C-alpha cells in the first residue's frame, strides 16, 4: 500500500498556496469571518463568507445552505485511459454527466435530485469489449446534513451525505444492467487561514448490487475512497490547490476481495463569476497503483477498476 504519510507530504509540498499560512501582511486575520452562506469572499470584502460545498474538486465541502435556497448543477467526469490488450489503436474514454436540482427545506439540510447520462468509447482494452455508445444512465437522490458549521472562531465543518442511485450501465465496461448503489460520505473541511486557505477531506464508501441485462449475471462491487485537498485564494474569487485521493475497488458489495488500488494527484480550481454563478474544475492522474489480478501483478498502476486520468467539470447557479 502506498504510504499514507508520504501521500500527505506530497499534498502539502505540492500546494501553491502554502505561503498563505502566514496570513496577509498588515492585516488582522482574526477579524475575518468564515461560514456557510452562499457567498464568496474577496480581498476587498473580508467579512463575506465562503461557501465550501463546491470549493474543492473531487472532494465535497461541508456547507449545505440555508432554508429556501435552490441550485442547479451540471456535473461531469471524463475518465480516460486503461491497459491495452494488443497491438494497434487503443483507447478508453468514458464521459459521465449529471444534471441536478438542489433545494434546502431547512437550514443545514440539502436534497438534490439528479439525472445521469453516459458516453463510452472503448477499443482494444484488456478484459473489455470494443464499443461506442451514449445513453441515459439513471437517477439519484442525494441527502446531506451539516452537523457542524465552520467559522473563524471554530474553523472545523462536518457533514454527512447519502446518495442512493439507480444506474442502467456498468461504469467500467458499459454493459446494460440494473444497478442500485448507495454512496455514503463523511465530509470535513477546516479553515486554516480564515477566508484564505482551506483543507478538505472525504471518506466515501459505495456498495453496488444488481444484475446484467440479457445474461442475468449478478453484479456486486464496492469502492472505498479517501480524498484530501488544500486550496487557497490566489485571486479575487478564485481558489486553487492540490488534491490527493486514495482509492480501493473491490469485488463484492462489502469490501470482500480487493481488485485494484490507486493514488491520484492533481489540481483543483474554483471560481465565482458572480455571487450566484460558479465553476469548479479538477484533474486527477494516477501516480501509483496496482491490480491484484496475477496477469497484471507486475504492471504499473491500478487500471482494473480505475483510469489513468480523470477530469471533473462542475457548473452551478444558485437562486
PDB file of C-alpha atoms in Angstrom:
ATOM      1  CA  UNK A   1       0.000   0.000   0.000  1.00  0.00           C
ATOM      2  CA  UNK A   2       1.212   3.477  -0.833  1.00  0.00           C
ATOM      3  CA  UNK A   3       2.359   5.012   2.481  1.00  0.00           C
ATOM      4  CA  UNK A   4      -0.257   7.452   3.726  1.00  0.00           C
ATOM      5  CA  UNK A   5       2.307   9.697   5.391  1.00  0.00           C
ATOM      6  CA  UNK A   6       4.162  10.116   2.115  1.00  0.00           C
ATOM      7  CA  UNK A   7       0.878  10.881   0.356  1.00  0.00           C
ATOM      8  CA  UNK A   8       0.037  13.648   2.813  1.00  0.00           C
ATOM      9  CA  UNK A   9       3.558  15.047   2.482  1.00  0.00           C
ATOM     10  CA  UNK A  10       3.078  15.218  -1.285  1.00  0.00           C
ATOM     11  CA  UNK A  11      -0.173  17.096  -0.797  1.00  0.00           C
ATOM     12  CA  UNK A  12       1.422  19.738   1.386  1.00  0.00           C
ATOM     13  CA  UNK A  13       4.595  20.018  -0.677  1.00  0.00           C
ATOM     14  CA  UNK A  14       2.647  20.464  -3.926  1.00  0.00           C
ATOM     15  CA  UNK A  15       0.472  23.258  -2.592  1.00  0.00           C
ATOM     16  CA  UNK A  16       0.995  26.590  -4.383  1.00  0.00           C
ATOM     17  CA  UNK A  17      -0.879  28.336  -1.604  1.00  0.00           C
ATOM     18  CA  UNK A  18       1.229  27.278   1.374  1.00  0.00           C
ATOM     19  CA  UNK A  19       2.592  30.816   1.867  1.00  0.00           C
ATOM     20  CA  UNK A  20      -0.938  31.864   2.792  1.00  0.00           C
ATOM     21  CA  UNK A  21      -0.432  30.074   6.114  1.00  0.00           C
ATOM     22  CA  UNK A  22       1.470  33.141   7.264  1.00  0.00           C
ATOM     23  CA  UNK A  23      -1.580  35.340   6.614  1.00  0.00           C
ATOM     24  CA  UNK A  24      -1.660  38.620   4.683  1.00  0.00           C
ATOM     25  CA  UNK A  25       0.802  41.241   5.854  1.00  0.00           C
ATOM     26  CA  UNK A  26      -0.561  44.328   7.542  1.00  0.00           C
ATOM     27  CA  UNK A  27      -3.983  42.745   8.243  1.00  0.00           C
ATOM     28  CA  UNK A  28      -5.585  41.103  11.241  1.00  0.00           C
ATOM     29  CA  UNK A  29      -6.957  37.706  10.111  1.00  0.00           C
ATOM     30  CA  UNK A  30      -8.709  37.237  13.410  1.00  0.00           C
ATOM     31  CA  UNK A  31     -11.411  39.732  12.410  1.00  0.00           C
ATOM     32  CA  UNK A  32     -12.426  37.849   9.268  1.00  0.00           C
ATOM     33  CA  UNK A  33     -15.463  35.628   9.273  1.00  0.00           C
ATOM     34  CA  UNK A  34     -15.982  32.235   7.756  1.00  0.00           C
ATOM     35  CA  UNK A  35     -19.104  30.222   7.435  1.00  0.00           C
ATOM     36  CA  UNK A  36     -21.637  28.690   5.221  1.00  0.00           C
ATOM     37  CA  UNK A  37     -23.829  31.177   3.391  1.00  0.00           C
ATOM     38  CA  UNK A  38     -23.834  31.062  -0.409  1.00  0.00           C
ATOM     39  CA  UNK A  39     -21.296  33.843  -0.832  1.00  0.00           C
ATOM     40  CA  UNK A  40     -17.681  34.024  -1.939  1.00  0.00           C
ATOM     41  CA  UNK A  41     -15.043  36.084  -0.187  1.00  0.00           C
ATOM     42  CA  UNK A  42     -12.869  38.657  -1.897  1.00  0.00           C
ATOM     43  CA  UNK A  43      -9.892  40.662  -0.667  1.00  0.00           C
ATOM     44  CA  UNK A  44     -11.953  43.858  -0.734  1.00  0.00           C
ATOM     45  CA  UNK A  45     -14.713  42.299   1.385  1.00  0.00           C
ATOM     46  CA  UNK A  46     -13.001  40.187   4.026  1.00  0.00           C
ATOM     47  CA  UNK A  47     -16.186  39.888   6.131  1.00  0.00           C
ATOM     48  CA  UNK A  48     -18.064  37.847   3.498  1.00  0.00           C
ATOM     49  CA  UNK A  49     -18.399  34.110   3.969  1.00  0.00           C
ATOM     50  CA  UNK A  50     -17.107  31.471   1.558  1.00  0.00           C
ATOM     51  CA  UNK A  51     -19.366  28.564   0.575  1.00  0.00           C
ATOM     52  CA  UNK A  52     -17.224  25.415   0.716  1.00  0.00           C
ATOM     53  CA  UNK A  53     -19.750  22.997  -0.840  1.00  0.00           C
ATOM     54  CA  UNK A  54     -18.190  23.228  -4.324  1.00  0.00           C
ATOM     55  CA  UNK A  55     -14.884  24.854  -3.338  1.00  0.00           C
ATOM     56  CA  UNK A  56     -12.867  21.669  -3.881  1.00  0.00           C
ATOM     57  CA  UNK A  57     -12.515  19.350  -6.900  1.00  0.00           C
ATOM     58  CA  UNK A  58     -13.446  15.687  -6.437  1.00  0.00           C
ATOM     59  CA  UNK A  59     -13.724  16.370  -2.692  1.00  0.00           C
ATOM     60  CA  UNK A  60     -17.030  17.777  -1.413  1.00  0.00           C
ATOM     61  CA  UNK A  61     -17.198  20.636   1.098  1.00  0.00           C
ATOM     62  CA  UNK A  62     -19.431  20.550   4.170  1.00  0.00           C
ATOM     63  CA  UNK A  63     -21.697  23.553   3.519  1.00  0.00           C
ATOM     64  CA  UNK A  64     -25.366  22.707   2.919  1.00  0.00           C
ATOM     65  CA  UNK A  65     -27.018  26.115   2.587  1.00  0.00           C
ATOM     66  CA  UNK A  66     -29.904  27.872   4.275  1.00  0.00           C
ATOM     67  CA  UNK A  67     -33.652  27.302   4.224  1.00  0.00           C
ATOM     68  CA  UNK A  68     -35.246  28.206   0.885  1.00  0.00           C
ATOM     69  CA  UNK A  69     -32.075  28.212  -1.205  1.00  0.00           C
ATOM     70  CA  UNK A  70     -32.060  26.393  -4.555  1.00  0.00           C
ATOM     71  CA  UNK A  71     -29.361  25.431  -7.038  1.00  0.00           C
ATOM     72  CA  UNK A  72     -28.982  23.880 -10.487  1.00  0.00           C
ATOM     73  CA  UNK A  73     -25.739  21.976 -11.167  1.00  0.00           C
ATOM     74  CA  UNK A  74     -24.178  20.420 -14.253  1.00  0.00           C
ATOM     75  CA  UNK A  75     -21.523  17.945 -13.113  1.00  0.00           C
ATOM     76  CA  UNK A  76     -19.371  15.875 -15.494  1.00  0.00           C
ATOM     77  CA  UNK A  77     -16.456  13.463 -15.097  1.00  0.00           C
ATOM     78  CA  UNK A  78     -14.296  12.319 -18.022  1.00  0.00           C
ATOM     79  CA  UNK A  79     -12.410   9.057 -17.371  1.00  0.00           C
ATOM     80  CA  UNK A  80      -9.551   8.349 -19.781  1.00  0.00           C
ATOM     81  CA  UNK A  81      -7.021   5.559 -20.242  1.00  0.00           C
ATOM     82  CA  UNK A  82      -6.826   1.857 -19.407  1.00  0.00           C
ATOM     83  CA  UNK A  83      -4.493  -1.041 -20.167  1.00  0.00           C
ATOM     84  CA  UNK A  84      -4.395  -2.097 -23.843  1.00  0.00           C
ATOM     85  CA  UNK A  85      -4.971  -5.724 -24.798  1.00  0.00           C
ATOM     86  CA  UNK A  86      -2.982  -5.917 -28.026  1.00  0.00           C
ATOM     87  CA  UNK A  87      -1.334  -4.094 -30.934  1.00  0.00           C
ATOM     88  CA  UNK A  88      -2.990  -1.371 -32.954  1.00  0.00           C
ATOM     89  CA  UNK A  89      -5.007   1.698 -31.948  1.00  0.00           C
ATOM     90  CA  UNK A  90      -6.261   1.579 -28.392  1.00  0.00           C
ATOM     91  CA  UNK A  91      -8.378   3.962 -26.344  1.00  0.00           C
ATOM     92  CA  UNK A  92     -10.721   4.120 -23.372  1.00  0.00           C
ATOM     93  CA  UNK A  93     -12.905   7.177 -22.860  1.00  0.00           C
ATOM     94  CA  UNK A  94     -15.968   7.426 -20.648  1.00  0.00           C
ATOM     95  CA  UNK A  95     -17.900  10.652 -20.139  1.00  0.00           C
ATOM     96  CA  UNK A  96     -20.414  10.727 -17.274  1.00  0.00           C
ATOM     97  CA  UNK A  97     -22.729  13.730 -16.928  1.00  0.00           C
ATOM     98  CA  UNK A  98     -25.235  14.692 -14.243  1.00  0.00           C
ATOM     99  CA  UNK A  99     -27.887  17.408 -14.176  1.00  0.00           C
ATOM    100  CA  UNK A 100     -29.075  18.124 -10.650  1.00  0.00           C
ATOM    101  CA  UNK A 101     -31.592  20.324  -8.861  1.00  0.00           C
ATOM    102  CA  UNK A 102     -30.888  21.036  -5.201  1.00  0.00           C
ATOM    103  CA  UNK A 103     -33.134  22.638  -2.595  1.00  0.00           C
ATOM    104  CA  UNK A 104     -32.783  23.301   1.145  1.00  0.00           C
ATOM    105  CA  UNK A 105     -36.033  22.653   3.088  1.00  0.00           C
ATOM    106  CA  UNK A 106     -34.401  23.722   6.369  1.00  0.00           C
ATOM    107  CA  UNK A 107     -31.077  25.195   7.437  1.00  0.00           C
ATOM    108  CA  UNK A 108     -28.128  22.792   7.067  1.00  0.00           C
ATOM    109  CA  UNK A 109     -30.162  20.210   5.105  1.00  0.00           C
ATOM    110  CA  UNK A 110     -29.956  19.879   1.306  1.00  0.00           C
ATOM    111  CA  UNK A 111     -31.767  17.471  -1.026  1.00  0.00           C
ATOM    112  CA  UNK A 112     -30.673  17.023  -4.636  1.00  0.00           C
ATOM    113  CA  UNK A 113     -32.482  15.220  -7.461  1.00  0.00           C
ATOM    114  CA  UNK A 114     -30.288  14.198 -10.420  1.00  0.00           C
ATOM    115  CA  UNK A 115     -30.489  12.551 -13.835  1.00  0.00           C
ATOM    116  CA  UNK A 116     -27.437  10.940 -15.481  1.00  0.00           C
ATOM    117  CA  UNK A 117     -26.140  10.305 -18.972  1.00  0.00           C
ATOM    118  CA  UNK A 118     -23.022   8.476 -20.186  1.00  0.00           C
ATOM    119  CA  UNK A 119     -20.838   8.121 -23.295  1.00  0.00           C
ATOM    120  CA  UNK A 120     -18.363   5.259 -23.807  1.00  0.00           C
ATOM    121  CA  UNK A 121     -15.686   4.683 -26.454  1.00  0.00           C
ATOM    122  CA  UNK A 122     -13.649   1.520 -25.933  1.00  0.00           C
ATOM    123  CA  UNK A 123     -11.184  -0.121 -28.318  1.00  0.00           C
ATOM    124  CA  UNK A 124      -8.510  -2.776 -27.724  1.00  0.00           C
ATOM    125  CA  UNK A 125      -8.679  -2.633 -23.915  1.00  0.00           C
ATOM    126  CA  UNK A 126      -7.862  -5.596 -21.657  1.00  0.00           C
ATOM    127  CA  UNK A 127     -10.963  -7.503 -20.454  1.00  0.00           C
ATOM    128  CA  UNK A 128     -13.364  -5.087 -22.204  1.00  0.00           C
ATOM    129  CA  UNK A 129     -15.316  -5.433 -25.453  1.00  0.00           C
ATOM    130  CA  UNK A 130     -14.977  -2.756 -28.133  1.00  0.00           C
ATOM    131  CA  UNK A 131     -17.957  -0.380 -28.139  1.00  0.00           C
ATOM    132  CA  UNK A 132     -19.086   3.193 -28.762  1.00  0.00           C
ATOM    133  CA  UNK A 133     -22.427   4.482 -27.482  1.00  0.00           C
ATOM    134  CA  UNK A 134     -24.235   7.104 -25.450  1.00  0.00           C
ATOM    135  CA  UNK A 135     -27.359   6.695 -23.321  1.00  0.00           C
ATOM    136  CA  UNK A 136     -29.422   7.741 -20.308  1.00  0.00           C
ATOM    137  CA  UNK A 137     -27.917   6.273 -17.135  1.00  0.00           C
ATOM    138  CA  UNK A 138     -30.392   6.540 -14.284  1.00  0.00           C
ATOM    139  CA  UNK A 139     -31.377   8.846 -11.433  1.00  0.00           C
ATOM    140  CA  UNK A 140     -30.350   9.604  -7.860  1.00  0.00           C
ATOM    141  CA  UNK A 141     -31.464  11.411  -4.701  1.00  0.00           C
ATOM    142  CA  UNK A 142     -28.763  12.986  -2.505  1.00  0.00           C
ATOM    143  CA  UNK A 143     -29.454  13.947   1.111  1.00  0.00           C
ATOM    144  CA  UNK A 144     -26.895  15.960   3.066  1.00  0.00           C
ATOM    145  CA  UNK A 145     -26.921  17.333   6.601  1.00  0.00           C
ATOM    146  CA  UNK A 146     -24.298  19.649   8.043  1.00  0.00           C
ATOM    147  CA  UNK A 147     -23.768  18.854  11.720  1.00  0.00           C
ATOM    148  CA  UNK A 148     -21.041  21.415  12.349  1.00  0.00           C
ATOM    149  CA  UNK A 149     -20.505  24.784  10.677  1.00  0.00           C
ATOM    150  CA  UNK A 150     -17.036  26.218  10.316  1.00  0.00           C
ATOM    151  CA  UNK A 151     -16.217  29.786  11.292  1.00  0.00           C
ATOM    152  CA  UNK A 152     -13.196  31.927  12.069  1.00  0.00           C
ATOM    153  CA  UNK A 153     -13.654  31.163  15.763  1.00  0.00           C
ATOM    154  CA  UNK A 154     -14.453  27.458  15.204  1.00  0.00           C
ATOM    155  CA  UNK A 155     -12.814  26.507  11.875  1.00  0.00           C
ATOM    156  CA  UNK A 156     -13.981  22.888  11.501  1.00  0.00           C
ATOM    157  CA  UNK A 157     -17.028  21.886   9.470  1.00  0.00           C
ATOM    158  CA  UNK A 158     -18.558  18.394   9.389  1.00  0.00           C
ATOM    159  CA  UNK A 159     -21.346  16.870   7.258  1.00  0.00           C
ATOM    160  CA  UNK A 160     -22.735  13.502   6.226  1.00  0.00           C
ATOM    161  CA  UNK A 161     -24.203  12.789   2.797  1.00  0.00           C
ATOM    162  CA  UNK A 162     -26.075   9.751   1.458  1.00  0.00           C
ATOM    163  CA  UNK A 163     -26.512   9.206  -2.306  1.00  0.00           C
ATOM    164  CA  UNK A 164     -28.811   6.334  -3.337  1.00  0.00           C
ATOM    165  CA  UNK A 165     -28.754   5.849  -7.128  1.00  0.00           C
ATOM    166  CA  UNK A 166     -30.265   3.625  -9.799  1.00  0.00           C
ATOM    167  CA  UNK A 167     -27.968   3.041 -12.831  1.00  0.00           C
ATOM    168  CA  UNK A 168     -28.583   1.406 -16.194  1.00  0.00           C
ATOM    169  CA  UNK A 169     -24.964   0.931 -17.302  1.00  0.00           C
ATOM    170  CA  UNK A 170     -21.966  -0.769 -15.680  1.00  0.00           C
ATOM    171  CA  UNK A 171     -19.425   2.018 -15.078  1.00  0.00           C
ATOM    172  CA  UNK A 172     -16.316   0.252 -16.438  1.00  0.00           C
ATOM    173  CA  UNK A 173     -17.304  -1.903 -19.394  1.00  0.00           C
ATOM    174  CA  UNK A 174     -20.542  -0.127 -20.385  1.00  0.00           C
ATOM    175  CA  UNK A 175     -22.786  -3.206 -20.415  1.00  0.00           C
ATOM    176  CA  UNK A 176     -26.517  -2.787 -19.815  1.00  0.00           C
ATOM    177  CA  UNK A 177     -27.587  -3.596 -16.257  1.00  0.00           C
ATOM    178  CA  UNK A 178     -29.975  -2.682 -13.472  1.00  0.00           C
ATOM    179  CA  UNK A 179     -27.741  -1.465 -10.647  1.00  0.00           C
ATOM    180  CA  UNK A 180     -28.556   0.053  -7.266  1.00  0.00           C
ATOM    181  CA  UNK A 181     -25.779   1.689  -5.265  1.00  0.00           C
ATOM    182  CA  UNK A 182     -25.705   3.917  -2.221  1.00  0.00           C
ATOM    183  CA  UNK A 183     -22.678   6.094  -1.569  1.00  0.00           C
ATOM    184  CA  UNK A 184     -22.111   7.425   1.948  1.00  0.00           C
ATOM    185  CA  UNK A 185     -19.673  10.302   2.516  1.00  0.00           C
ATOM    186  CA  UNK A 186     -18.233  11.762   5.687  1.00  0.00           C
ATOM    187  CA  UNK A 187     -17.078  15.309   4.898  1.00  0.00           C
ATOM    188  CA  UNK A 188     -14.705  17.570   6.827  1.00  0.00           C
ATOM    189  CA  UNK A 189     -13.270  20.976   5.984  1.00  0.00           C
ATOM    190  CA  UNK A 190     -11.035  23.271   8.019  1.00  0.00           C
ATOM    191  CA  UNK A 191     -10.256  26.973   7.614  1.00  0.00           C
ATOM    192  CA  UNK A 192      -6.519  27.094   8.139  1.00  0.00           C
ATOM    193  CA  UNK A 193      -6.434  30.827   7.388  1.00  0.00           C
ATOM    194  CA  UNK A 194      -9.919  32.438   7.629  1.00  0.00           C
ATOM    195  CA  UNK A 195     -11.366  33.075   4.156  1.00  0.00           C
ATOM    196  CA  UNK A 196      -7.962  32.376   2.583  1.00  0.00           C
ATOM    197  CA  UNK A 197      -6.848  28.755   2.973  1.00  0.00           C
ATOM    198  CA  UNK A 198      -8.893  25.559   3.438  1.00  0.00           C
ATOM    199  CA  UNK A 199      -8.241  21.875   3.949  1.00  0.00           C
ATOM    200  CA  UNK A 200     -10.961  19.426   2.891  1.00  0.00           C
ATOM    201  CA  UNK A 201     -11.277  15.671   3.361  1.00  0.00           C
ATOM    202  CA  UNK A 202     -13.860  12.998   2.468  1.00  0.00           C
ATOM    203  CA  UNK A 203     -14.166   9.325   3.279  1.00  0.00           C
ATOM    204  CA  UNK A 204     -16.565   7.533   0.927  1.00  0.00           C
ATOM    205  CA  UNK A 205     -17.987   4.010   0.898  1.00  0.00           C
ATOM    206  CA  UNK A 206     -20.076   2.915  -2.113  1.00  0.00           C
ATOM    207  CA  UNK A 207     -21.532  -0.609  -2.375  1.00  0.00           C
ATOM    208  CA  UNK A 208     -23.360  -1.593  -5.579  1.00  0.00           C
ATOM    209  CA  UNK A 209     -25.569  -4.597  -6.396  1.00  0.00           C
ATOM    210  CA  UNK A 210     -27.573  -5.554  -9.473  1.00  0.00           C
ATOM    211  CA  UNK A 211     -27.984  -7.798 -12.479  1.00  0.00           C
ATOM    212  CA  UNK A 212     -26.772  -7.547 -16.062  1.00  0.00           C
ATOM    213  CA  UNK A 213     -29.402  -7.458 -18.764  1.00  0.00           C
ATOM    214  CA  UNK A 214     -29.530 -10.358 -21.190  1.00  0.00           C
ATOM    215  CA  UNK A 215     -27.247 -12.783 -19.376  1.00  0.00           C
ATOM    216  CA  UNK A 216     -28.874 -12.228 -15.980  1.00  0.00           C
ATOM    217  CA  UNK A 217     -25.438 -12.421 -14.361  1.00  0.00           C
ATOM    218  CA  UNK A 218     -25.270 -10.836 -10.910  1.00  0.00           C
ATOM    219  CA  UNK A 219     -23.135  -7.792 -10.202  1.00  0.00           C
ATOM    220  CA  UNK A 220     -21.519  -6.921  -6.856  1.00  0.00           C
ATOM    221  CA  UNK A 221     -18.870  -4.288  -6.238  1.00  0.00           C
ATOM    222  CA  UNK A 222     -17.773  -1.713  -3.679  1.00  0.00           C
ATOM    223  CA  UNK A 223     -15.417   1.241  -3.564  1.00  0.00           C
ATOM    224  CA  UNK A 224     -13.629   2.976  -0.700  1.00  0.00           C
ATOM    225  CA  UNK A 225     -12.155   6.440  -1.301  1.00  0.00           C
ATOM    226  CA  UNK A 226     -10.204   8.824   0.939  1.00  0.00           C
ATOM    227  CA  UNK A 227      -9.677  12.271  -0.612  1.00  0.00           C
ATOM    228  CA  UNK A 228      -7.715  15.284   0.656  1.00  0.00           C
ATOM    229  CA  UNK A 229      -7.392  18.774  -0.781  1.00  0.00           C
ATOM    230  CA  UNK A 230      -5.737  22.064   0.153  1.00  0.00           C
ATOM    231  CA  UNK A 231      -6.954  25.212  -1.643  1.00  0.00           C
ATOM    232  CA  UNK A 232      -6.273  28.889  -1.176  1.00  0.00           C
ATOM    233  CA  UNK A 233      -7.413  32.170  -2.676  1.00  0.00           C
ATOM    234  CA  UNK A 234      -4.990  33.055  -5.489  1.00  0.00           C
ATOM    235  CA  UNK A 235      -7.057  35.905  -6.984  1.00  0.00           C
ATOM    236  CA  UNK A 236     -10.361  37.640  -6.356  1.00  0.00           C
ATOM    237  CA  UNK A 237     -12.986  34.846  -6.049  1.00  0.00           C
ATOM    238  CA  UNK A 238     -10.523  32.284  -7.463  1.00  0.00           C
ATOM    239  CA  UNK A 239      -9.255  29.316  -5.411  1.00  0.00           C
ATOM    240  CA  UNK A 240      -6.570  26.790  -6.352  1.00  0.00           C
ATOM    241  CA  UNK A 241      -4.655  23.923  -4.768  1.00  0.00           C
ATOM    242  CA  UNK A 242      -3.594  20.250  -4.964  1.00  0.00           C
ATOM    243  CA  UNK A 243      -5.936  17.300  -4.415  1.00  0.00           C
ATOM    244  CA  UNK A 244      -4.772  13.826  -3.392  1.00  0.00           C
ATOM    245  CA  UNK A 245      -7.007  10.729  -3.374  1.00  0.00           C
ATOM    246  CA  UNK A 246      -6.555   7.095  -2.339  1.00  0.00           C
ATOM    247  CA  UNK A 247      -8.980   4.628  -3.980  1.00  0.00           C
ATOM    248  CA  UNK A 248      -9.695   0.933  -3.412  1.00  0.00           C
ATOM    249  CA  UNK A 249     -12.007  -1.122  -5.651  1.00  0.00           C
ATOM    250  CA  UNK A 250     -13.465  -4.476  -4.554  1.00  0.00           C
ATOM    251  CA  UNK A 251     -15.319  -7.443  -5.986  1.00  0.00           C
ATOM    252  CA  UNK A 252     -18.285  -7.856  -3.638  1.00  0.00           C
ATOM    253  CA  UNK A 253     -20.637  -5.348  -2.040  1.00  0.00           C
ATOM    254  CA  UNK A 254     -18.920  -5.290   1.364  1.00  0.00           C
ATOM    255  CA  UNK A 255     -15.212  -4.837   0.555  1.00  0.00           C
ATOM    256  CA  UNK A 256     -14.917  -8.602   0.007  1.00  0.00           C
ATOM    257  CA  UNK A 257     -11.975  -9.001  -2.388  1.00  0.00           C
ATOM    258  CA  UNK A 258      -9.579  -6.227  -3.354  1.00  0.00           C
ATOM    259  CA  UNK A 259      -9.157  -5.863  -7.136  1.00  0.00           C
ATOM    260  CA  UNK A 260      -7.388  -2.509  -7.556  1.00  0.00           C
ATOM    261  CA  UNK A 261      -5.985   0.374  -5.561  1.00  0.00           C
ATOM    262  CA  UNK A 262      -4.664   3.699  -6.762  1.00  0.00           C
ATOM    263  CA  UNK A 263      -3.395   7.117  -5.665  1.00  0.00           C
ATOM    264  CA  UNK A 264      -4.251  10.158  -7.786  1.00  0.00           C
ATOM    265  CA  UNK A 265      -2.894  13.699  -7.633  1.00  0.00           C
ATOM    266  CA  UNK A 266      -3.870  16.859  -9.459  1.00  0.00           C
ATOM    267  CA  UNK A 267      -5.009  20.495  -9.157  1.00  0.00           C
ATOM    268  CA  UNK A 268      -8.453  21.730  -8.141  1.00  0.00           C
ATOM    269  CA  UNK A 269      -9.723  25.154  -9.280  1.00  0.00           C
ATOM    270  CA  UNK A 270     -12.851  27.044  -8.202  1.00  0.00           C
ATOM    271  CA  UNK A 271     -14.027  30.436  -9.470  1.00  0.00           C
ATOM    272  CA  UNK A 272     -17.061  32.596  -8.717  1.00  0.00           C
ATOM    273  CA  UNK A 273     -18.232  34.591 -11.740  1.00  0.00           C
ATOM    274  CA  UNK A 274     -20.912  36.269  -9.622  1.00  0.00           C
ATOM    275  CA  UNK A 275     -22.367  35.716  -6.167  1.00  0.00           C
ATOM    276  CA  UNK A 276     -24.693  33.076  -7.678  1.00  0.00           C
ATOM    277  CA  UNK A 277     -22.733  31.536 -10.594  1.00  0.00           C
ATOM    278  CA  UNK A 278     -19.603  29.406 -10.177  1.00  0.00           C
ATOM    279  CA  UNK A 279     -17.371  26.805 -11.860  1.00  0.00           C
ATOM    280  CA  UNK A 280     -15.143  24.051 -10.443  1.00  0.00           C
ATOM    281  CA  UNK A 281     -12.512  22.221 -12.492  1.00  0.00           C
ATOM    282  CA  UNK A 282     -10.243  19.404 -11.283  1.00  0.00           C
ATOM    283  CA  UNK A 283      -7.796  16.885 -12.740  1.00  0.00           C
ATOM    284  CA  UNK A 284      -6.702  13.599 -11.143  1.00  0.00           C
ATOM    285  CA  UNK A 285      -3.883  11.483 -12.592  1.00  0.00           C
ATOM    286  CA  UNK A 286      -2.672   8.170 -11.188  1.00  0.00           C
ATOM    287  CA  UNK A 287       0.762   8.448  -9.613  1.00  0.00           C
ATOM    288  CA  UNK A 288       0.700   4.962  -8.062  1.00  0.00           C
ATOM    289  CA  UNK A 289      -1.483   1.878  -8.194  1.00  0.00           C
ATOM    290  CA  UNK A 290      -1.711  -1.881  -8.562  1.00  0.00           C
ATOM    291  CA  UNK A 291      -4.096  -4.658  -9.613  1.00  0.00           C
ATOM    292  CA  UNK A 292      -4.387  -7.918  -7.683  1.00  0.00           C
ATOM    293  CA  UNK A 293      -5.035  -9.956 -10.851  1.00  0.00           C
ATOM    294  CA  UNK A 294      -1.923 -12.180 -11.260  1.00  0.00           C
ATOM    295  CA  UNK A 295      -1.881 -11.406 -15.000  1.00  0.00           C
ATOM    296  CA  UNK A 296      -1.128  -7.760 -14.168  1.00  0.00           C
ATOM    297  CA  UNK A 297       0.803  -8.214 -10.925  1.00  0.00           C
ATOM    298  CA  UNK A 298       3.961  -6.609 -12.307  1.00  0.00           C
ATOM    299  CA  UNK A 299       2.230  -3.900 -14.324  1.00  0.00           C
ATOM    300  CA  UNK A 300       2.156  -0.308 -13.138  1.00  0.00           C
ATOM    301  CA  UNK A 301      -0.995   1.432 -11.876  1.00  0.00           C
ATOM    302  CA  UNK A 302      -4.382   0.143 -10.769  1.00  0.00           C
ATOM    303  CA  UNK A 303      -6.240   0.100 -14.075  1.00  0.00           C
ATOM    304  CA  UNK A 304      -8.626  -2.772 -13.451  1.00  0.00           C
ATOM    305  CA  UNK A 305     -11.083  -0.600 -11.504  1.00  0.00           C
ATOM    306  CA  UNK A 306      -9.726   2.902 -12.158  1.00  0.00           C
ATOM    307  CA  UNK A 307      -8.460   5.048 -15.033  1.00  0.00           C
ATOM    308  CA  UNK A 308      -5.155   6.791 -15.724  1.00  0.00           C
ATOM    309  CA  UNK A 309      -6.764  10.243 -15.890  1.00  0.00           C
ATOM    310  CA  UNK A 310      -9.980  11.854 -14.671  1.00  0.00           C
ATOM    311  CA  UNK A 311     -11.265  15.393 -15.255  1.00  0.00           C
ATOM    312  CA  UNK A 312     -14.213  16.871 -13.384  1.00  0.00           C
ATOM    313  CA  UNK A 313     -16.134  19.969 -14.513  1.00  0.00           C
ATOM    314  CA  UNK A 314     -18.960  21.447 -12.433  1.00  0.00           C
ATOM    315  CA  UNK A 315     -21.070  24.477 -13.326  1.00  0.00           C
ATOM    316  CA  UNK A 316     -23.698  25.826 -10.970  1.00  0.00           C
ATOM    317  CA  UNK A 317     -26.226  28.588 -10.499  1.00  0.00           C
ATOM    318  CA  UNK A 318     -27.907  29.415  -7.180  1.00  0.00           C
ATOM    319  CA  UNK A 319     -31.237  31.160  -6.803  1.00  0.00           C
TER     320      UNK A 319
END
